[in-house]
Coordinates of C-alpha atoms in Angstrom, one line a residue:
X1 CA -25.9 5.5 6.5
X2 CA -28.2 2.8 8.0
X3 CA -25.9 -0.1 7.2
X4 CA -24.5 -2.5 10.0
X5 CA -20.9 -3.4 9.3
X6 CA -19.1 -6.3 10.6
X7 CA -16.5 -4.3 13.4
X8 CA -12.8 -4.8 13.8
X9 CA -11.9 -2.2 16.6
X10 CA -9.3 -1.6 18.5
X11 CA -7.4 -5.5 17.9
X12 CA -3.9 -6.0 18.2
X13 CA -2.6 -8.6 15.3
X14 CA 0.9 -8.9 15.4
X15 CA 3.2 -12.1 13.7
X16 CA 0.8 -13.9 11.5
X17 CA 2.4 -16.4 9.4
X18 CA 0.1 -16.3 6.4
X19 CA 1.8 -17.1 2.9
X20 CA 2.6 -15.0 0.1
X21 CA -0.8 -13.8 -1.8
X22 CA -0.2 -12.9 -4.9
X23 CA -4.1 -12.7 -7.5
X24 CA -3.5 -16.0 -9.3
X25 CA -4.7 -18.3 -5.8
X26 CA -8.0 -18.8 -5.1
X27 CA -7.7 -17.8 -1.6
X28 CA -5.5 -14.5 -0.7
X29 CA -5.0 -14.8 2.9
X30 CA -3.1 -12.1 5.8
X31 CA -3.0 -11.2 9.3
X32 CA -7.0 -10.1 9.1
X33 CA -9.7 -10.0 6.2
X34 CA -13.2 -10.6 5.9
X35 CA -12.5 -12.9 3.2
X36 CA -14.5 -11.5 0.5
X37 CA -17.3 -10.6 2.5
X38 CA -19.7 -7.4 2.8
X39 CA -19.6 -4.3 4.7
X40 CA -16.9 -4.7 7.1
X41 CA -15.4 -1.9 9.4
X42 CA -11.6 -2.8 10.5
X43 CA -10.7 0.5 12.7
X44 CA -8.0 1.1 15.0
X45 CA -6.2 -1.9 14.6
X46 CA -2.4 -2.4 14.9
X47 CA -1.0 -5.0 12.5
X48 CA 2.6 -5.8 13.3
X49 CA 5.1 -8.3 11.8
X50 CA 3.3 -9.8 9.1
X51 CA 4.6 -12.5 7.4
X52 CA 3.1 -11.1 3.8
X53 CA 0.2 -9.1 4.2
X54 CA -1.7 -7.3 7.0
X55 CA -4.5 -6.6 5.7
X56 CA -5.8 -8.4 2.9
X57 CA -9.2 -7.3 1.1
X58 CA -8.5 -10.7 -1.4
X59 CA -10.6 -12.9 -3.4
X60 CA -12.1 -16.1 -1.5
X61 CA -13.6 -19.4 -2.9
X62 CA -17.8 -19.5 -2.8
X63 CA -17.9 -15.9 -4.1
X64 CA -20.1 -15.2 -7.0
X65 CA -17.7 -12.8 -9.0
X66 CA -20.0 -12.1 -11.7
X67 CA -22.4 -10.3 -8.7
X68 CA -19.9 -7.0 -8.1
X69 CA -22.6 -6.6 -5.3
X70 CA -22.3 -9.7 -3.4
X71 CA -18.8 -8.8 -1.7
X72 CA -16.8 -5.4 -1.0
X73 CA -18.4 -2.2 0.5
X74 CA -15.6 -2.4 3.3
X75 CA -14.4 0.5 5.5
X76 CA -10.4 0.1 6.7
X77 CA -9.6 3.2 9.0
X78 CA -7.5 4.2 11.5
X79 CA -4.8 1.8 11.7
X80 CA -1.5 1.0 12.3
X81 CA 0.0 -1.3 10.0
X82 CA 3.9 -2.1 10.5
X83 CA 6.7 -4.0 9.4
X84 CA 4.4 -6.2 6.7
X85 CA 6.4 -8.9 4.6
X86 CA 4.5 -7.8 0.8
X87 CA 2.1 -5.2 2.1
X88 CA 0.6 -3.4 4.6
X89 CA -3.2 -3.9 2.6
X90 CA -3.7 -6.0 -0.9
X91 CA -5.8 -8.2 -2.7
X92 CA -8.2 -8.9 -5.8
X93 CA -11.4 -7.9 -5.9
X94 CA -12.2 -7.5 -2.6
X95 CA -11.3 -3.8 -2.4
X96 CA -14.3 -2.9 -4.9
X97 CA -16.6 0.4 -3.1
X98 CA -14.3 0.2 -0.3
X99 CA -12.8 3.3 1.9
X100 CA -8.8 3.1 2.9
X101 CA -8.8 6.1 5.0
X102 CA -6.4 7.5 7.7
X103 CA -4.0 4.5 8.1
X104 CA -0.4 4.4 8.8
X105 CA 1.4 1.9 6.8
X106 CA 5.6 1.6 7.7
X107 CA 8.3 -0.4 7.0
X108 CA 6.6 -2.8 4.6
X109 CA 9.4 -5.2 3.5
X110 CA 11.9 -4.0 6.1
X111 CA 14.2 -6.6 6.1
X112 CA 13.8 -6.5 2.4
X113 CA 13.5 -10.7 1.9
X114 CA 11.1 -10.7 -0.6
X115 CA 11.8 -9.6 -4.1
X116 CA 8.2 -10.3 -5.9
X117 CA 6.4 -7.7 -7.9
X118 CA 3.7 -7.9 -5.4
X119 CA 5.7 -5.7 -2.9
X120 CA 3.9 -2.3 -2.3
X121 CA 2.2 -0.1 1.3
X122 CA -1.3 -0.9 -0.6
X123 CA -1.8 -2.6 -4.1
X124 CA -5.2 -3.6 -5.4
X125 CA -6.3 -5.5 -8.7
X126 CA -9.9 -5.2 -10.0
X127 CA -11.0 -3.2 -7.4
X128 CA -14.3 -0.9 -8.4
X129 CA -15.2 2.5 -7.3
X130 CA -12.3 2.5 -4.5
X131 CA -11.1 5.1 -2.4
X132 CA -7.6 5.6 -0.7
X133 CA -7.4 9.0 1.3
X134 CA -5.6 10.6 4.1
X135 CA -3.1 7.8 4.7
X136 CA 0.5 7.9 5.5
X137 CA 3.0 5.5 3.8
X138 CA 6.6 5.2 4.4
X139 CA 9.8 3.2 4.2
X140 CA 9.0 0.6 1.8
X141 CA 12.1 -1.6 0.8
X142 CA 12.8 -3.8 -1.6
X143 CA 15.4 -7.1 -2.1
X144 CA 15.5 -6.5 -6.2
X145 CA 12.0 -4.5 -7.3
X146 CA 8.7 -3.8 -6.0
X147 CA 8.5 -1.4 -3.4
X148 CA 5.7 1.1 -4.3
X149 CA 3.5 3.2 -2.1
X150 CA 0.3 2.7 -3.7
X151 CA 0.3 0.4 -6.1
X152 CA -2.9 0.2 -8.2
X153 CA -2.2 -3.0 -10.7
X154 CA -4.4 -4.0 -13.1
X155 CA -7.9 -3.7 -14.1
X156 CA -9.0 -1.8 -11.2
X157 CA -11.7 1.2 -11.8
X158 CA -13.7 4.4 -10.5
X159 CA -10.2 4.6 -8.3
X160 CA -9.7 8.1 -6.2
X161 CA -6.3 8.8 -4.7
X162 CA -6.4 11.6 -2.5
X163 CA -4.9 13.4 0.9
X164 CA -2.0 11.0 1.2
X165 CA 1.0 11.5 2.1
X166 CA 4.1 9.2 0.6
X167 CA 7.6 9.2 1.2
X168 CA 10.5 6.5 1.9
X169 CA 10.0 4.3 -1.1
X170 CA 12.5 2.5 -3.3
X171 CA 10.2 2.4 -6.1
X172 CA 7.2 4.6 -7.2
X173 CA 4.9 6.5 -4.7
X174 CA 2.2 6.0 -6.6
X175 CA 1.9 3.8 -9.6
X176 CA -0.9 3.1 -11.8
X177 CA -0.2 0.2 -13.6
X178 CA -2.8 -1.1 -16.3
X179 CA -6.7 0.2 -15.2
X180 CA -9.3 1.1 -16.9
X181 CA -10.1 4.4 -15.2
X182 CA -11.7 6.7 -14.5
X183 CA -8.5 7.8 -12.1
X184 CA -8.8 10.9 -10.1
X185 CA -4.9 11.7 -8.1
X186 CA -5.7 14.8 -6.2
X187 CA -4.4 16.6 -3.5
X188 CA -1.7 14.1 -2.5
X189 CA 2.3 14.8 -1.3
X190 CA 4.7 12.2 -2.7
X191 CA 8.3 13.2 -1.8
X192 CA 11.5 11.6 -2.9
X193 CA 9.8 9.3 -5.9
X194 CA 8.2 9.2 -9.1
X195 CA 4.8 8.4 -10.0
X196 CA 4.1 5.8 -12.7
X197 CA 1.0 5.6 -15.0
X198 CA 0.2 3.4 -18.1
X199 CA -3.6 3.6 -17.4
X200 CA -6.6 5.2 -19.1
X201 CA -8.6 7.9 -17.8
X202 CA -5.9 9.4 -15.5
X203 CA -6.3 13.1 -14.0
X204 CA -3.8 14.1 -11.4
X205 CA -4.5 17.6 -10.0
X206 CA -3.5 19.8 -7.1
X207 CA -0.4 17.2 -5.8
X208 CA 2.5 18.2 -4.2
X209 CA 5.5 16.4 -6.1
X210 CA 9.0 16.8 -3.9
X211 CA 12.5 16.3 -5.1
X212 CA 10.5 13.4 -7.8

């Protein structure tokens, strides 16, 4: 593509002690980020043990938000992320034109402590133009509620789901909360839950749904 990206590869992050990051601080923090920065590559990574998030693609003071192209354009690939307090990748924003591709997320919420509605393998607000695929997400617990595989929230758009496979959670696999759309679910195995949508401009095609 021509672009230099900022490279993660091959790091080993394991009991980071960041807080909970739910989208109404200024500053969503996890184990690693580029904290609303541009064209980052984080690649073969193993995140362990996270005391909320692994890896969070959140919103960051000094950002221009009104410039959708000063921040985003991230590539997350490749890695392991296990045994995550809230979630094994979240945040606002910061997810817009980015590619979640190939990871393994487990065990997110394992010892099922936390309770909030921010519990989920991945969940995004306001992300643009985003794409999750080929990812496998599994065993996502819960204290009281929560617990969804991907969890798109609110006023993300231009979002592709495709290739992954979901099984293990206590709550939705995939669940579509309030976007805008255009929403294209495709191609996807989710066994063992439902999938939830009250969004606009939702097309799910060629998925493999399993005892749902």
């Amino acid at each position: 593509t021509g672009l230099k990206y900022i490279t993660i590869d091959g790091f080993h992050f394991a009991h980071a002690a960041a807080n909970w990051a739910p989208p109404v601080i200024e500053l969503q923090t996890g184990a690693v980020g580029p904290r609303m920065g541009k064209h980052w590559m984080i690649q073969n990574c193993t995140i362990t043990h996270a005391r909320c998030v692994g890896i969070i693609l959140g919103q960051a003071p000094g950002v221009d938000y009104r410039d959708i192209d000063a921040y985003g354009d991230h590539i997350v690939r490749h890695n392991v992320i296990r045994r995550c307090g809230q979630a094994g990748i979240a945040g606002q924003k910061g997810a817009t034109r980015c590619l979640i591709s190939g990871n393994l997320i487990e065990e997110t919420n394992y010892r099922k402590e936390f309770g909030g509605w921010e519990t989920a393998a991945i969940k995004f607000h306001q992300s643009v133009d985003t794409v999750l695929c080929g990812n496998l997400i599994r065993r996502v617990g819960r204290q009281s509620h929560g617990a969804f595989g991907i969890w798109m929230d609110w006023a993300n758009q231009g979002t592709r789901i495709t290739g992954n496979i979901i099984y293990e959670t206590e709550a939705a696999g995939v669940f579509l909360e309030m976007n805008h759309g255009p929403i294209l679910v495709d191609n996807n195995v989710v066994v063992g839950s439902e999938v939830r949508s009250n969004s606009e401009g939702t097309v799910f095609a060629h998925n493999l749904f399993v005892d749902c």
